[in-house]
Amino acid sequence: MSAALDTLKLSSAQIAWRAAQDMEDGAYVNLGIGFPEMIAKFQPEGRDVVYHTENGVLGFGEAPAAGEEDWDLINAGKKAITLKPGAAFFHHADSFAMVRGGHLDLAVLGAYQVAENGDLANWSTGKGGVPAVGGAMDLVHGAKRVAVVTDHVTRKGEPKLLKRCALPLTGLGCVTRVYTSLAVIDVEDGRFVLRERLPQLSFEDLQSVTGAELKIHGDVADLAVPEL
Amino acid sequence: MSAALDTLKLSSAQIAWRAAQDMEDGAYVNLGIGFPEMIAKFQPEGRDVVYHTENGVLGFGEAPAAGEEDWDLINAGKKAITLKPGAAFFHHADSFAMVRGGHLDLAVLGAYQVAENGDLANWSTGKGGVPAVGGAMDLVHGAKRVAVVTDHVTRKGEPKLLKRCALPLTGLGCVTRVYTSLAVIDVEDGRFVLRERLPQLSFEDLQSVTGAELKIHGDVADLAVPEL
Amino acid sequence: MNKTIAFASEAVAGIGDGTTVMIGGFGGSGAPIELIHALIDAGPKNLTIINNNAGNGHVGLAALIEQGMVAKMICSFPRSADPKVFTDLYLAGKIELEIVPQGTLAERIRAGGAGIPAFYTPTSYGTELAEGKLVAEFEGRHYVQERWLKADFALIKAELGDPLGNLTYRMAARNFNPLMATAATRTVAQVTRIVAAGEIDPEQVVTPGIFIDGIVEVPDPEQEESLNREGAVYP
Amino acid sequence: MNKTIAFASEAVAGIGDGTTVMIGGFGGSGAPIELIHALIDAGPKNLTIINNNAGNGHVGLAALIEQGMVAKMICSFPRSADPKVFTDLYLAGKIELEIVPQGTLAERIRAGGAGIPAFYTPTSYGTELAEGKLVAEFEGRHYVQERWLKADFALIKAELGDPLGNLTYRMAARNFNPLMATAATRTVAQVTRIVAAGEIDPEQVVTPGIFIDGIVEVPDPEQEESLNREGAVYP
C-alpha cells in the first residue's frame, strides 16, 4: 500500500493549495510555523486575508528579497516578513488576546497525530530531548476553525489520524478539519467525517491507512488539486 | 470642645499643604477626586511629581484657563486638565494595572471613616441612594503608601478615626497615614500612632475627639502649617 | 476589505430588544454621542448597557436612559454633574444597577476580549461588593475572583480609522474604548476621520482592525460636556 | 526627573547572584543585546532568566547561558537556528527548564505587572503542561489556573526613550518588552535614541515612564540574527 500511496499522494504544496481554497474573504488567519506557512502562497485571488503572527503583527505580507531583511520585522518562525497597507504592531499579551479571545477565523497547524475526537498532538514526540511548545497550545483555543495540514501517514507509513493520540497532547477536541495528502476530513461529534478523497484511491484503501473509522455523511467529493 | 476645635483646626487647604510636604521627588501620585486634588497646588518647589489619573493620563498639569478646556482631556473628576512634557495616554486596563500592580508611590484619598487597623470607608454612607464606587476600591490596593486627608471629626463633631469603621468599607487595612485638621497619624501594626499635633491642642483634647487610642512611639512633632 | 458604514443608523441596526451593549467613554470623553443618538432613533428596548457612568444631563447615554430603553446599567460611578435621569429611575426601582469597581470593570472587559474567563484581584476584598464571590489566598493576601464581561455589541469612539478597522484615539478619550472593542460580538466605531489603509503608522495603531466590524465617519463629533453646558436635550 | 544612565555596565550593576531577570525580545527581534553583554561582563551566577526563547548561536542570551551564569530558563520555545548552547547544557542536566505556552507566558507577565495573582486560561488544559495545576469549569468549558510571573530585574530594548522613561518600540521588536517592563522590581531599557521630555507624542507612548527605572542610549544596537550570520561569539 505504502509504495502506491507515495505515487498517489499530494505534495505539501498541493495540501497547502487545498487548504488555501477554504480561506474566506475577509478572514483573519494564523498559519503555524513551517509547512502551514506555505498556504499563504496559494491564497485565491480576490480574497482579502489578514495574516496574524503571534509575535505581534497583523497584516504582514511576503518575505522580503534576500538582503532586504529587517530583523525587527519577523514572523513567529523568526523569518523576515514585509507589511501590507493597514498592518498593525502590538505586544505579546495583546497578540494572544486575539488568539484566545476568539478573534481569529482560522488557525492552520501541522500535526504529529490527530484523533477522531479532535485532540491534537503536534508539540512533542515524547522522546525526551528539549521540549518546546511556543504558541501551539494557545492557537488551538480561540480560533473559530482549527485546521491541520499533514501527510496522511508517517514516514514509516503509520496512520497519523487515530482513535486517540498516543503522543503528548497540544489540545483537546480542538481540530475541526484535517487536510491530508489523501483526503479532506472533518471532525464532527467526535468522529472523522470524510469530505473529499483522491479519486484514484478507493475508500477501503483510505480507511486502511487511517487509524479510526471514517464516517460518510452525504457526498464525498473528489479531492482535486492542480499540479504545482 | 467642638467650638474650640473649629477655631483651632486647619482648613482643607492647610491639610492639603501638609500632605503635599511628604510627596517625594520623583514620586508617582494619584490624588482622589475632590479635596485630595488640592494637594497638587502645594507641591513643594524642586520636587518633580508625576500625577496619575485613573482615566488614562500620566503627567498632567493644572487646569486650563476657562474657555480653553478640551473635553477629551480630563481627569478622574471629569475636570479639564493640561499636560506636562513627558505625559502619556493609555487605556483603562493599563491605567489600573499601574494602580493594582504596585507602581504608584502614593495615593491620597478622602474618608468618611478610618479605623486603627487601617480599614477605610469612603464610598458609601450606607443610607441608600445611588451607590457609586469609581476607582476607590482599586486605589486602596497597590500604591506603596495610601494616605487619607480629612477633617478630624464629622460636621456633627463625631470622630472619623475609629476602632472599627461602621460604614461600608472601601478596603481592609489599606491606610498608612492620615492627615487630619488636627494631627498627622500613622497606622502601624493595627494602631493609630500620633506623629504630629497642633501645638495649641493638648494630647488629651485630641484623644477626646478620636474614636480609638492614639499611641505615642517616639517624638510627637508640632503640626506646623502656614496661613493659606 | 472595507468596514466602512455610511450611516450611523446602519451601524446600530443590529441592536435589538434585550441586547447587551458596551458604550465607550469616561463621562463625555470618548463617548460616541452620535452612535448613541442613532440608537435612540432606532428605539430598541430592555437594553443592558455597560459604561463607566450612567449619563449626564439629557444627551448621549442619559438620553438613552431617559427614553426608557435601558433595563440595566453595569457601571462603576452612576453620578455626574447632572445625574437626575438615572437617579430618578433608580430610586423609583425602574432600572437595575450592577456596581463594579472601575479597575475591575476595565479588567473584566479586557478579560472578555482576551479569552480569560476569570481572574483574581485584591480590589473589593472584604467589602460588600465582594459578597457572594469566591475568595482565594495567594502569598498570604486575599483576592476576589471576578468573571469576564462580554457584550453583544460595542459602540465606541475613535479618532482615525482605516477601512480595515485600525483605530487611534484622541488624548484621554481612549479610556474604555480599546477594551470594549475587543469584548463584543460586534463592534462599531465612530471615527472623526477615515483614512486610507496604510495611512496610520502600524506602530501607532491602538486598536488593530481584527477587533472592529464597522466604522462610521462622524467628522465633527459632539462633546457631551459642551452639549450639557448649552442645555441640550435629545431627541 | 532624569532616568538616564550613562553606561550599560551601570544599568546592570544591581543584578547579583541568584537574581531573576526578564529579558525582552522574541528571538533576536527586540533583544537587548548590549545590556545582555554588559550582564555577561558583570558576571553574576545562578540567574533565573525569563525569555521567550533560550538563545541562538553564541551572542546575547545564548552567550549568557554559555558562560554558565544561568541556572534556570523560563521560556516557551528553547529552540532556534543554532540552539546548541542551551541544548547541550539541558541534556547534560546542567540547566533547569520551565516550559510555558507562549500566550500563557505573556499573560503571566502581564498579570505580574497588573497586580493579578492568578487567572484562568483554556491553554494547556488536558495536556502534560497543566499537570498539577488547578482546573475550573466556566460555562461548560475547562480552564487552567495560571499564576503571575514577576522578576527582580527586567532588561528590555526600545526605540525612543525620554528622561521620564517613556518608550516607543520599533516594529515587531515590541513583543515581550512592554510586558516585562511592568513586571520587574527594576526595569532598565536600552534605547536607540534619547529624546527630550515631550518629544514623544503622549498618544504614541507605548510604555509610560512609571514602569521604567533607567534608560541607556545604545545608538546602533546589534541584531542577534546579523551577528549570528557573521559567526560572532561573545565575549
PDB file of C-alpha atoms in Angstrom, chain D residues 4 158-168 189-197 199-200 215 217:
ATOM      1  CA  THR D   4      19.187  58.335  32.033  1.00  0.00           C
ATOM      2  CA  ALA D 158      13.125  50.123  22.987  1.00  0.00           C
ATOM      3  CA  GLU D 159      13.459  52.622  20.163  1.00  0.00           C
ATOM      4  CA  LEU D 160      12.890  56.125  21.594  1.00  0.00           C
ATOM      5  CA  GLY D 161      13.118  56.974  25.260  1.00  0.00           C
ATOM      6  CA  ASP D 162      12.773  60.234  27.164  1.00  0.00           C
ATOM      7  CA  PRO D 163      14.255  61.135  30.561  1.00  0.00           C
ATOM      8  CA  LEU D 164      10.973  60.220  32.291  1.00  0.00           C
ATOM      9  CA  GLY D 165      11.275  56.708  30.868  1.00  0.00           C
ATOM     10  CA  ASN D 166       8.535  56.921  28.252  1.00  0.00           C
ATOM     11  CA  LEU D 167       9.271  54.445  25.456  1.00  0.00           C
ATOM     12  CA  THR D 168       8.350  53.503  21.908  1.00  0.00           C
ATOM     13  CA  ALA D 189      15.741  49.842  28.860  1.00  0.00           C
ATOM     14  CA  GLN D 190      18.338  50.277  26.186  1.00  0.00           C
ATOM     15  CA  VAL D 191      17.026  52.745  23.639  1.00  0.00           C
ATOM     16  CA  THR D 192      18.302  53.685  20.217  1.00  0.00           C
ATOM     17  CA  ARG D 193      17.786  57.370  20.900  1.00  0.00           C
ATOM     18  CA  ILE D 194      17.086  59.510  23.937  1.00  0.00           C
ATOM     19  CA  VAL D 195      14.852  62.482  23.187  1.00  0.00           C
ATOM     20  CA  ALA D 196      13.732  65.372  25.368  1.00  0.00           C
ATOM     21  CA  ALA D 197      10.614  65.058  27.517  1.00  0.00           C
ATOM     22  CA  GLU D 199       9.214  64.863  22.082  1.00  0.00           C
ATOM     23  CA  ILE D 200       7.302  61.592  22.147  1.00  0.00           C
ATOM     24  CA  ILE D 215      17.377  54.132  30.239  1.00  0.00           C
ATOM     25  CA  GLU D 217      21.264  55.033  24.955  1.00  0.00           C
TER      26      GLU D 217
END
